[in-house]
PDB file of C-alpha atoms and ligand atoms in Angstrom:
ATOM      1  CA  MET A   1     -11.507 -27.558  -4.613  1.00  0.00           C
ATOM      2  CA  VAL A   2      -8.341 -27.235  -6.654  1.00  0.00           C
ATOM      3  CA  SER A   3      -8.201 -24.283  -9.017  1.00  0.00           C
ATOM      4  CA  GLY A   4      -5.724 -22.068 -10.816  1.00  0.00           C
ATOM      5  CA  ASN A   5      -2.801 -22.360 -13.177  1.00  0.00           C
ATOM      6  CA  ASN A   6      -2.071 -26.070 -13.663  1.00  0.00           C
ATOM      7  CA  GLY A   7       0.153 -25.495 -16.673  1.00  0.00           C
ATOM      8  CA  SER A   8      -2.370 -26.896 -19.118  1.00  0.00           C
ATOM      9  CA  ASN A   9      -4.924 -24.153 -18.906  1.00  0.00           C
ATOM     10  CA  SER A  10      -3.949 -20.722 -20.168  1.00  0.00           C
ATOM     11  CA  ALA A  11      -7.251 -19.239 -18.918  1.00  0.00           C
ATOM     12  CA  SER A  12      -5.970 -19.536 -15.345  1.00  0.00           C
ATOM     13  CA  LEU A  13      -3.043 -17.097 -15.554  1.00  0.00           C
ATOM     14  CA  ILE A  14      -4.942 -14.810 -13.207  1.00  0.00           C
ATOM     15  CA  PRO A  15      -5.172 -16.509  -9.801  1.00  0.00           C
ATOM     16  CA  ARG A  16      -8.768 -17.142  -8.918  1.00  0.00           C
ATOM     17  CA  HIS A  17      -8.147 -16.812  -5.194  1.00  0.00           C
ATOM     18  CA  VAL A  18      -5.514 -14.429  -3.770  1.00  0.00           C
ATOM     19  CA  ALA A  19      -4.945 -14.332  -0.012  1.00  0.00           C
ATOM     20  CA  ILE A  20      -2.840 -11.700   1.737  1.00  0.00           C
ATOM     21  CA  ILE A  21      -1.107 -11.572   5.123  1.00  0.00           C
ATOM     22  CA  MET A  22      -0.924  -7.804   5.584  1.00  0.00           C
ATOM     23  CA  ASP A  23       2.139  -7.497   7.833  1.00  0.00           C
ATOM     24  CA  GLY A  24       4.303  -4.493   8.689  1.00  0.00           C
ATOM     25  CA  ASN A  25       1.866  -1.761   9.753  1.00  0.00           C
ATOM     26  CA  GLY A  26       3.568  -1.370  13.134  1.00  0.00           C
ATOM     27  CA  ARG A  27       7.099  -1.145  11.716  1.00  0.00           C
ATOM     28  CA  TRP A  28       5.913   1.253   9.006  1.00  0.00           C
ATOM     29  CA  ALA A  29       4.555   3.555  11.735  1.00  0.00           C
ATOM     30  CA  LYS A  30       7.542   3.184  14.056  1.00  0.00           C
ATOM     31  CA  SER A  31      10.027   4.072  11.309  1.00  0.00           C
ATOM     32  CA  ARG A  32       8.139   7.368  10.920  1.00  0.00           C
ATOM     33  CA  GLY A  33       7.868   8.094  14.627  1.00  0.00           C
ATOM     34  CA  LEU A  34       4.106   7.363  14.552  1.00  0.00           C
ATOM     35  CA  GLN A  35       1.826   5.258  16.750  1.00  0.00           C
ATOM     36  CA  ARG A  36       1.132   1.661  15.643  1.00  0.00           C
ATOM     37  CA  ALA A  37      -2.537   2.577  15.186  1.00  0.00           C
ATOM     38  CA  GLU A  38      -1.502   5.116  12.545  1.00  0.00           C
ATOM     39  CA  GLY A  39       0.241   2.312  10.690  1.00  0.00           C
ATOM     40  CA  HIS A  40      -2.997   0.320  10.739  1.00  0.00           C
ATOM     41  CA  ALA A  41      -4.920   3.350   9.452  1.00  0.00           C
ATOM     42  CA  GLU A  42      -2.484   3.638   6.564  1.00  0.00           C
ATOM     43  CA  GLY A  43      -2.858  -0.126   6.139  1.00  0.00           C
ATOM     44  CA  ALA A  44      -6.603   0.357   5.670  1.00  0.00           C
ATOM     45  CA  ARG A  45      -5.846   2.732   2.789  1.00  0.00           C
ATOM     46  CA  ALA A  46      -3.673   0.017   1.209  1.00  0.00           C
ATOM     47  CA  VAL A  47      -6.599  -2.405   1.647  1.00  0.00           C
ATOM     48  CA  ARG A  48      -8.807  -0.140  -0.501  1.00  0.00           C
ATOM     49  CA  GLU A  49      -6.216  -0.076  -3.281  1.00  0.00           C
ATOM     50  CA  ALA A  50      -5.638  -3.829  -3.136  1.00  0.00           C
ATOM     51  CA  VAL A  51      -9.385  -4.472  -3.388  1.00  0.00           C
ATOM     52  CA  GLU A  52      -9.715  -2.125  -6.364  1.00  0.00           C
ATOM     53  CA  THR A  53      -6.742  -3.662  -8.163  1.00  0.00           C
ATOM     54  CA  ALA A  54      -7.782  -7.258  -7.538  1.00  0.00           C
ATOM     55  CA  THR A  55     -11.255  -6.503  -8.871  1.00  0.00           C
ATOM     56  CA  ARG A  56      -9.900  -4.708 -11.925  1.00  0.00           C
ATOM     57  CA  VAL A  57      -7.531  -7.528 -12.975  1.00  0.00           C
ATOM     58  CA  GLY A  58     -10.186 -10.236 -12.576  1.00  0.00           C
ATOM     59  CA  VAL A  59      -9.354 -11.956  -9.281  1.00  0.00           C
ATOM     60  CA  LYS A  60     -12.589 -13.645  -8.136  1.00  0.00           C
ATOM     61  CA  TYR A  61     -11.715 -14.146  -4.446  1.00  0.00           C
ATOM     62  CA  LEU A  62      -9.542 -11.871  -2.327  1.00  0.00           C
ATOM     63  CA  THR A  63      -9.022 -12.893   1.299  1.00  0.00           C
ATOM     64  CA  LEU A  64      -7.342 -10.549   3.780  1.00  0.00           C
ATOM     65  CA  TYR A  65      -5.925 -11.487   7.177  1.00  0.00           C
ATOM     66  CA  ALA A  66      -7.348  -8.517   9.070  1.00  0.00           C
ATOM     67  CA  PHE A  67      -7.306  -9.890  12.635  1.00  0.00           C
ATOM     68  CA  SER A  68      -6.055 -13.259  13.858  1.00  0.00           C
ATOM     69  CA  VAL A  69      -7.113 -15.109  17.016  1.00  0.00           C
ATOM     70  CA  ALA A  70      -3.594 -14.419  18.278  1.00  0.00           C
ATOM     71  CA  ASN A  71      -4.086 -10.644  17.771  1.00  0.00           C
ATOM     72  CA  TRP A  72      -6.416 -10.524  20.811  1.00  0.00           C
ATOM     73  CA  ALA A  73      -3.220 -10.644  22.899  1.00  0.00           C
ATOM     74  CA  ARG A  74      -2.107  -7.215  21.587  1.00  0.00           C
ATOM     75  CA  PRO A  75      -2.356  -4.101  23.809  1.00  0.00           C
ATOM     76  CA  ARG A  76      -5.982  -3.165  24.437  1.00  0.00           C
ATOM     77  CA  LEU A  77      -5.652   0.248  22.770  1.00  0.00           C
ATOM     78  CA  GLU A  78      -4.293  -1.313  19.588  1.00  0.00           C
ATOM     79  CA  VAL A  79      -7.093  -3.894  19.470  1.00  0.00           C
ATOM     80  CA  GLU A  80      -9.649  -1.099  19.964  1.00  0.00           C
ATOM     81  CA  ALA A  81      -8.052   0.954  17.182  1.00  0.00           C
ATOM     82  CA  LEU A  82      -8.254  -2.018  14.810  1.00  0.00           C
ATOM     83  CA  MET A  83     -11.902  -2.639  15.714  1.00  0.00           C
ATOM     84  CA  ARG A  84     -12.704   1.033  15.045  1.00  0.00           C
ATOM     85  CA  LEU A  85     -10.888   0.908  11.705  1.00  0.00           C
ATOM     86  CA  LEU A  86     -13.043  -2.021  10.659  1.00  0.00           C
ATOM     87  CA  VAL A  87     -16.169  -0.030  11.499  1.00  0.00           C
ATOM     88  CA  GLU A  88     -14.864   2.956   9.486  1.00  0.00           C
ATOM     89  CA  PHE A  89     -13.947   0.711   6.586  1.00  0.00           C
ATOM     90  CA  ALA A  90     -17.403  -0.892   6.600  1.00  0.00           C
ATOM     91  CA  ARG A  91     -19.169   2.483   6.654  1.00  0.00           C
ATOM     92  CA  GLN A  92     -16.934   4.299   4.177  1.00  0.00           C
ATOM     93  CA  GLU A  93     -16.581   1.525   1.617  1.00  0.00           C
ATOM     94  CA  ARG A  94     -20.041  -0.003   1.529  1.00  0.00           C
ATOM     95  CA  ALA A  95     -21.376   2.061  -1.395  1.00  0.00           C
ATOM     96  CA  ASP A  96     -18.260   1.579  -3.560  1.00  0.00           C
ATOM     97  CA  LEU A  97     -18.092  -2.123  -2.781  1.00  0.00           C
ATOM     98  CA  ARG A  98     -21.697  -2.669  -3.768  1.00  0.00           C
ATOM     99  CA  GLN A  99     -21.390  -0.519  -6.865  1.00  0.00           C
ATOM    100  CA  ASN A 100     -18.362  -2.537  -7.988  1.00  0.00           C
ATOM    101  CA  GLY A 101     -20.072  -5.893  -7.503  1.00  0.00           C
ATOM    102  CA  ILE A 102     -17.949  -6.906  -4.529  1.00  0.00           C
ATOM    103  CA  ARG A 103     -19.523  -9.201  -1.983  1.00  0.00           C
ATOM    104  CA  VAL A 104     -18.056  -9.099   1.520  1.00  0.00           C
ATOM    105  CA  ASN A 105     -17.694 -12.342   3.430  1.00  0.00           C
ATOM    106  CA  VAL A 106     -16.103 -13.197   6.787  1.00  0.00           C
ATOM    107  CA  ILE A 107     -14.122 -16.204   7.994  1.00  0.00           C
ATOM    108  CA  GLY A 108     -13.242 -16.782  11.637  1.00  0.00           C
ATOM    109  CA  ALA A 109     -15.319 -15.984  14.690  1.00  0.00           C
ATOM    110  CA  LEU A 110     -17.261 -12.797  13.925  1.00  0.00           C
ATOM    111  CA  GLU A 111     -19.212 -13.378  17.146  1.00  0.00           C
ATOM    112  CA  ASP A 112     -16.015 -12.680  19.155  1.00  0.00           C
ATOM    113  CA  LEU A 113     -15.838  -9.069  17.927  1.00  0.00           C
ATOM    114  CA  PRO A 114     -17.220  -6.132  19.924  1.00  0.00           C
ATOM    115  CA  THR A 115     -20.902  -5.521  19.148  1.00  0.00           C
ATOM    116  CA  SER A 116     -20.376  -2.284  17.187  1.00  0.00           C
ATOM    117  CA  THR A 117     -17.758  -3.898  14.920  1.00  0.00           C
ATOM    118  CA  ARG A 118     -19.808  -7.043  14.475  1.00  0.00           C
ATOM    119  CA  HIS A 119     -22.886  -5.046  13.520  1.00  0.00           C
ATOM    120  CA  ALA A 120     -20.962  -2.872  11.047  1.00  0.00           C
ATOM    121  CA  VAL A 121     -19.458  -5.941   9.379  1.00  0.00           C
ATOM    122  CA  GLU A 122     -22.781  -7.802   9.329  1.00  0.00           C
ATOM    123  CA  ASP A 123     -24.396  -4.762   7.759  1.00  0.00           C
ATOM    124  CA  LEU A 124     -21.624  -4.639   5.140  1.00  0.00           C
ATOM    125  CA  MET A 125     -22.128  -8.320   4.312  1.00  0.00           C
ATOM    126  CA  ALA A 126     -25.896  -7.892   3.943  1.00  0.00           C
ATOM    127  CA  TYR A 127     -25.524  -4.699   1.899  1.00  0.00           C
ATOM    128  CA  THR A 128     -23.071  -6.295  -0.572  1.00  0.00           C
ATOM    129  CA  ALA A 129     -24.628  -9.769  -0.664  1.00  0.00           C
ATOM    130  CA  GLU A 130     -25.632  -9.542  -4.336  1.00  0.00           C
ATOM    131  CA  GLY A 131     -22.097  -8.789  -5.587  1.00  0.00           C
ATOM    132  CA  GLU A 132     -20.920 -11.226  -8.241  1.00  0.00           C
ATOM    133  CA  ARG A 133     -17.711  -9.710  -9.555  1.00  0.00           C
ATOM    134  CA  MET A 134     -15.437 -10.541  -6.611  1.00  0.00           C
ATOM    135  CA  THR A 135     -15.763 -11.941  -3.098  1.00  0.00           C
ATOM    136  CA  LEU A 136     -13.769  -9.984  -0.518  1.00  0.00           C
ATOM    137  CA  THR A 137     -13.273 -12.135   2.559  1.00  0.00           C
ATOM    138  CA  LEU A 138     -12.093 -10.590   5.809  1.00  0.00           C
ATOM    139  CA  ALA A 139     -10.456 -13.018   8.216  1.00  0.00           C
ATOM    140  CA  LEU A 140     -11.566 -11.768  11.643  1.00  0.00           C
ATOM    141  CA  SER A 141     -10.682 -13.464  14.897  1.00  0.00           C
ATOM    142  CA  TYR A 142      -9.456 -16.148  12.535  1.00  0.00           C
ATOM    143  CA  GLY A 143      -7.095 -19.048  13.164  1.00  0.00           C
ATOM    144  CA  GLY A 144      -6.373 -21.777  10.629  1.00  0.00           C
ATOM    145  CA  ARG A 145      -5.822 -24.486  13.234  1.00  0.00           C
ATOM    146  CA  GLN A 146      -8.919 -23.409  15.123  1.00  0.00           C
ATOM    147  CA  ASP A 147     -10.994 -23.668  11.939  1.00  0.00           C
ATOM    148  CA  ILE A 148      -9.694 -27.207  11.297  1.00  0.00           C
ATOM    149  CA  VAL A 149     -10.210 -28.326  14.900  1.00  0.00           C
ATOM    150  CA  GLU A 150     -13.755 -26.938  15.048  1.00  0.00           C
ATOM    151  CA  ALA A 151     -14.650 -28.696  11.800  1.00  0.00           C
ATOM    152  CA  ALA A 152     -13.277 -31.965  13.201  1.00  0.00           C
ATOM    153  CA  ARG A 153     -15.240 -31.490  16.414  1.00  0.00           C
ATOM    154  CA  SER A 154     -18.466 -30.742  14.596  1.00  0.00           C
ATOM    155  CA  LEU A 155     -18.044 -33.847  12.408  1.00  0.00           C
ATOM    156  CA  ALA A 156     -17.256 -35.968  15.477  1.00  0.00           C
ATOM    157  CA  VAL A 157     -20.466 -34.784  17.153  1.00  0.00           C
ATOM    158  CA  ARG A 158     -22.495 -35.577  14.038  1.00  0.00           C
ATOM    159  CA  ALA A 159     -20.793 -38.977  13.652  1.00  0.00           C
ATOM    160  CA  ARG A 160     -21.580 -39.843  17.276  1.00  0.00           C
ATOM    161  CA  ALA A 161     -25.219 -38.992  16.596  1.00  0.00           C
ATOM    162  CA  GLY A 162     -25.144 -41.298  13.565  1.00  0.00           C
ATOM    163  CA  LEU A 163     -25.660 -38.405  11.128  1.00  0.00           C
ATOM    164  CA  VAL A 164     -22.307 -38.848   9.367  1.00  0.00           C
ATOM    165  CA  LEU A 165     -20.465 -42.030   8.447  1.00  0.00           C
ATOM    166  CA  PRO A 166     -16.676 -41.864   8.957  1.00  0.00           C
ATOM    167  CA  GLU A 167     -16.144 -43.268   5.447  1.00  0.00           C
ATOM    168  CA  GLU A 168     -18.110 -40.338   3.980  1.00  0.00           C
ATOM    169  CA  ILE A 169     -15.518 -37.859   5.241  1.00  0.00           C
ATOM    170  CA  ASP A 170     -13.172 -36.827   2.455  1.00  0.00           C
ATOM    171  CA  GLU A 171     -11.463 -33.467   1.803  1.00  0.00           C
ATOM    172  CA  THR A 172     -14.512 -31.905   0.189  1.00  0.00           C
ATOM    173  CA  PHE A 173     -16.845 -33.097   2.929  1.00  0.00           C
ATOM    174  CA  PHE A 174     -14.461 -31.848   5.617  1.00  0.00           C
ATOM    175  CA  HIS A 175     -14.080 -28.444   3.955  1.00  0.00           C
ATOM    176  CA  ARG A 176     -17.852 -27.932   4.073  1.00  0.00           C
ATOM    177  CA  GLU A 177     -17.584 -27.766   7.865  1.00  0.00           C
ATOM    178  CA  MET A 178     -15.037 -24.942   7.857  1.00  0.00           C
ATOM    179  CA  THR A 179     -15.743 -21.206   7.909  1.00  0.00           C
ATOM    180  CA  THR A 180     -13.979 -21.104   4.509  1.00  0.00           C
ATOM    181  CA  HIS A 181     -16.550 -23.502   3.011  1.00  0.00           C
ATOM    182  CA  SER A 182     -17.644 -21.031   0.311  1.00  0.00           C
ATOM    183  CA  LEU A 183     -14.082 -20.317  -0.869  1.00  0.00           C
ATOM    184  CA  PRO A 184     -12.011 -22.253  -3.413  1.00  0.00           C
ATOM    185  CA  ASP A 185      -8.416 -23.257  -2.662  1.00  0.00           C
ATOM    186  CA  VAL A 186      -5.933 -20.388  -2.459  1.00  0.00           C
ATOM    187  CA  ASP A 187      -3.896 -19.978  -5.655  1.00  0.00           C
ATOM    188  CA  LEU A 188      -1.591 -17.159  -4.590  1.00  0.00           C
ATOM    189  CA  LEU A 189      -0.672 -16.325  -0.985  1.00  0.00           C
ATOM    190  CA  ILE A 190       1.164 -13.037  -0.489  1.00  0.00           C
ATOM    191  CA  ARG A 191       2.797 -11.890   2.738  1.00  0.00           C
ATOM    192  CA  THR A 192       4.288  -8.436   3.191  1.00  0.00           C
ATOM    193  CA  GLY A 193       6.559  -7.341   6.035  1.00  0.00           C
ATOM    194  CA  GLY A 194       9.611  -9.505   5.285  1.00  0.00           C
ATOM    195  CA  GLU A 195       8.754 -12.574   7.387  1.00  0.00           C
ATOM    196  CA  THR A 196       8.589 -15.955   5.636  1.00  0.00           C
ATOM    197  CA  ARG A 197       5.910 -17.797   7.575  1.00  0.00           C
ATOM    198  CA  VAL A 198       2.182 -18.390   7.162  1.00  0.00           C
ATOM    199  CA  SER A 199       1.167 -17.597  10.751  1.00  0.00           C
ATOM    200  CA  ASP A 200      -1.888 -19.852  10.993  1.00  0.00           C
ATOM    201  CA  PHE A 201      -3.536 -18.417   7.859  1.00  0.00           C
ATOM    202  CA  LEU A 202      -5.601 -20.688   5.585  1.00  0.00           C
ATOM    203  CA  LEU A 203      -3.554 -23.785   6.462  1.00  0.00           C
ATOM    204  CA  PHE A 204      -5.984 -26.232   4.831  1.00  0.00           C
ATOM    205  CA  GLU A 205      -6.865 -24.053   1.850  1.00  0.00           C
ATOM    206  CA  SER A 206      -3.287 -23.103   0.864  1.00  0.00           C
ATOM    207  CA  ALA A 207      -2.079 -26.682   0.353  1.00  0.00           C
ATOM    208  CA  TYR A 208      -1.042 -25.934  -3.254  1.00  0.00           C
ATOM    209  CA  ALA A 209      -0.826 -22.141  -3.153  1.00  0.00           C
ATOM    210  CA  GLU A 210       2.100 -20.286  -4.667  1.00  0.00           C
ATOM    211  CA  LEU A 211       3.753 -18.338  -1.851  1.00  0.00           C
ATOM    212  CA  VAL A 212       5.133 -14.832  -2.353  1.00  0.00           C
ATOM    213  CA  PHE A 213       6.974 -13.096   0.481  1.00  0.00           C
ATOM    214  CA  LEU A 214       7.635  -9.394   0.024  1.00  0.00           C
ATOM    215  CA  PRO A 215      10.053  -7.245   2.043  1.00  0.00           C
ATOM    216  CA  ILE A 216       7.831  -4.153   1.866  1.00  0.00           C
ATOM    217  CA  MET A 217       5.586  -3.106   4.748  1.00  0.00           C
ATOM    218  CA  TRP A 218       1.831  -3.415   4.147  1.00  0.00           C
ATOM    219  CA  PRO A 219       1.105   0.367   3.966  1.00  0.00           C
ATOM    220  CA  ASP A 220       3.600   0.513   1.061  1.00  0.00           C
ATOM    221  CA  PHE A 221       1.654  -2.099  -0.915  1.00  0.00           C
ATOM    222  CA  LYS A 222       0.697  -0.504  -4.226  1.00  0.00           C
ATOM    223  CA  PRO A 223      -1.489  -1.603  -7.144  1.00  0.00           C
ATOM    224  CA  GLU A 224       1.660  -2.518  -9.096  1.00  0.00           C
ATOM    225  CA  THR A 225       2.874  -4.706  -6.192  1.00  0.00           C
ATOM    226  CA  LEU A 226      -0.188  -6.861  -6.728  1.00  0.00           C
ATOM    227  CA  THR A 227      -0.049  -6.836 -10.525  1.00  0.00           C
ATOM    228  CA  THR A 228       3.650  -7.848 -10.419  1.00  0.00           C
ATOM    229  CA  ALA A 229       2.934 -10.742  -8.027  1.00  0.00           C
ATOM    230  CA  ILE A 230       0.092 -11.850 -10.301  1.00  0.00           C
ATOM    231  CA  ALA A 231       2.290 -11.634 -13.403  1.00  0.00           C
ATOM    232  CA  GLU A 232       4.913 -13.818 -11.673  1.00  0.00           C
ATOM    233  CA  TYR A 233       2.204 -16.268 -10.668  1.00  0.00           C
ATOM    234  CA  GLY A 234       1.251 -16.548 -14.345  1.00  0.00           C
ATOM    235  CA  HIS A 235       4.733 -17.892 -15.132  1.00  0.00           C
ATOM    236  CA  LYS A 236       4.655 -20.642 -12.515  1.00  0.00           C
ATOM    237  CA  GLU A 237       3.870 -24.178 -13.446  1.00  0.00           C
ATOM    238  CA  ARG A 238       1.430 -25.585 -10.914  1.00  0.00           C
ATOM    239  CA  ARG A 239       1.869 -29.332 -10.741  1.00  0.00           C
ATOM    240  CA  PHE A 240      -0.346 -30.464  -7.849  1.00  0.00           C
ATOM    241  CA  GLY A 241       2.044 -33.364  -7.209  1.00  0.00           C
ATOM    242  CA  LYS A 242       2.286 -34.424 -10.866  1.00  0.00           C
ATOM    243  CA  THR A 243       5.355 -34.313 -13.129  1.00  0.00           C
ATOM    244  CA  SER A 244       6.047 -31.394 -15.422  1.00  0.00           C
ATOM    245  CA  GLU A 245       5.370 -33.636 -18.455  1.00  0.00           C
ATOM    246  CA  GLN A 246       1.954 -34.578 -17.121  1.00  0.00           C
ATOM    247  CA  VAL A 247       0.782 -31.024 -16.640  1.00  0.00           C
ATOM    248  CA  GLN A 248       2.148 -29.988 -20.062  1.00  0.00           C
ATOM    249  CA  MET A 249       0.304 -32.759 -21.882  1.00  0.00           C
ATOM    250  CA  PRO A 250      -3.424 -33.291 -22.291  1.00  0.00           C
ATOM    251  CA  GLN A 251      -4.533 -36.009 -19.844  1.00  0.00           C
ATOM    252  CA  SER A 252      -5.515 -38.519 -22.546  1.00  0.00           C
ATOM    253  CA  ALA A 253      -2.132 -38.350 -24.308  1.00  0.00           C
ATOM    254  CA  PHE A 254      -0.055 -39.075 -21.206  1.00  0.00           C
ATOM    255  CA  ASP A 255       1.119 -42.550 -20.322  1.00  0.00           C
ATOM    256  CA  PRO A 256       3.132 -42.542 -17.060  1.00  0.00           C
ATOM    257  CA  LEU A 257       5.044 -45.718 -18.007  1.00  0.00           C
ATOM    258  CA  ASP A 258       5.594 -44.552 -21.591  1.00  0.00           C
ATOM    259  CA  ARG A 259       3.935 -47.717 -22.901  1.00  0.00           C
ATOM    260  CA  VAL A 260       2.791 -47.993 -26.483  1.00  0.00           C
ATOM    261  CA  GLY A 261      -0.765 -49.077 -27.165  1.00  0.00           C
TER     262      GLY A 261
HETATM  263  C1  FPP B   1      -0.080  -6.848  10.942  1.00  0.00           C
HETATM  264  O1  FPP B   1       0.876  -5.804  11.047  1.00  0.00           O
HETATM  265  C2  FPP B   1      -1.397  -6.290  10.659  1.00  0.00           C
HETATM  266  C3  FPP B   1      -2.498  -6.485  11.429  1.00  0.00           C
HETATM  267  C4  FPP B   1      -2.478  -7.298  12.651  1.00  0.00           C
HETATM  268  C5  FPP B   1      -3.793  -5.844  11.121  1.00  0.00           C
HETATM  269  C6  FPP B   1      -4.112  -5.647   9.681  1.00  0.00           C
HETATM  270  C7  FPP B   1      -5.099  -4.530   9.576  1.00  0.00           C
HETATM  271  C8  FPP B   1      -5.155  -3.630   8.590  1.00  0.00           C
HETATM  272  C9  FPP B   1      -4.318  -3.713   7.387  1.00  0.00           C
HETATM  273  C10 FPP B   1      -6.092  -2.466   8.625  1.00  0.00           C
HETATM  274  C11 FPP B   1      -7.525  -2.756   8.872  1.00  0.00           C
HETATM  275  C12 FPP B   1      -8.101  -3.779   7.968  1.00  0.00           C
HETATM  276  C13 FPP B   1      -9.182  -3.586   7.175  1.00  0.00           C
HETATM  277  C14 FPP B   1      -9.705  -4.719   6.386  1.00  0.00           C
HETATM  278  C15 FPP B   1      -9.857  -2.309   7.053  1.00  0.00           C
HETATM  279  P1  FPP B   1       1.666  -5.623  12.400  1.00  0.00           P
HETATM  280  O2  FPP B   1       0.928  -4.676  13.244  1.00  0.00           O
HETATM  281  O3  FPP B   1       1.928  -6.960  13.026  1.00  0.00           O
HETATM  282  O4  FPP B   1       3.012  -5.012  11.889  1.00  0.00           O
HETATM  283  P2  FPP B   1       4.461  -5.198  12.548  1.00  0.00           P
HETATM  284  O5  FPP B   1       4.861  -6.636  12.281  1.00  0.00           O
HETATM  285  O6  FPP B   1       5.296  -4.248  11.785  1.00  0.00           O
HETATM  286  O7  FPP B   1       4.352  -4.887  13.994  1.00  0.00           O
END
């Protein structure tokens, strides 16, 4: 599952999987005397640009936190506005997404969404299913803990039925049970809006992700914001628990105890 820049592979300077917590729509709107929903609408415009930029620079997986399980607790009108925006996005972007080889995927509980939103998103997924250039994943009614717990429950049920042996369950096996099963580990996790927390996003998949927290509000996210974050990522040494010397040296040449022979 591990991918990305491990310091010994110059081909991985572009993160394979970028995930974004798109925070700050509400504050962006409030600071302009607008309704929160207008901030989300402007946020949808920033989504289009981020998708275009990620595709252009060669990111293979872009995952966006569009609606968390916790977001259901927001005022009803705001939830409805977000659901409508998703429908608009699906209808307006489908042709461009398909033309650009972008496949749309969903993590979370799509079945929890209102029927019209669910249908629009399902249609978008079917329409773009052949895309091979980049996978755009929308996290919808998504919770990282929920995804882990449901995977554990499903494995427990199968183990009780004798279909899975406890000793078979390793990280890869476990990941296959999650709604993120088709995604590689996150290489670069970006959060806008000035907060420095991960808010239940991709908890399992971001174990070794580089984290970038930006003070700007999501509607102010520009193509160069993404390219700068990616350039900084390219300078990081990803060690995956190893020492710097280990990741600098080809595996065969490294002796952890510095023994000769
Ligand atoms: C967090 O900002 C943002 C969200 C809960 C929704 C994100 C949705 C979009 C960017 C637009 C629709 C998405 C797509 C894919 C078309 P916030 O409202 O919590 O901001 P605040 O912290 O300033 O209040």
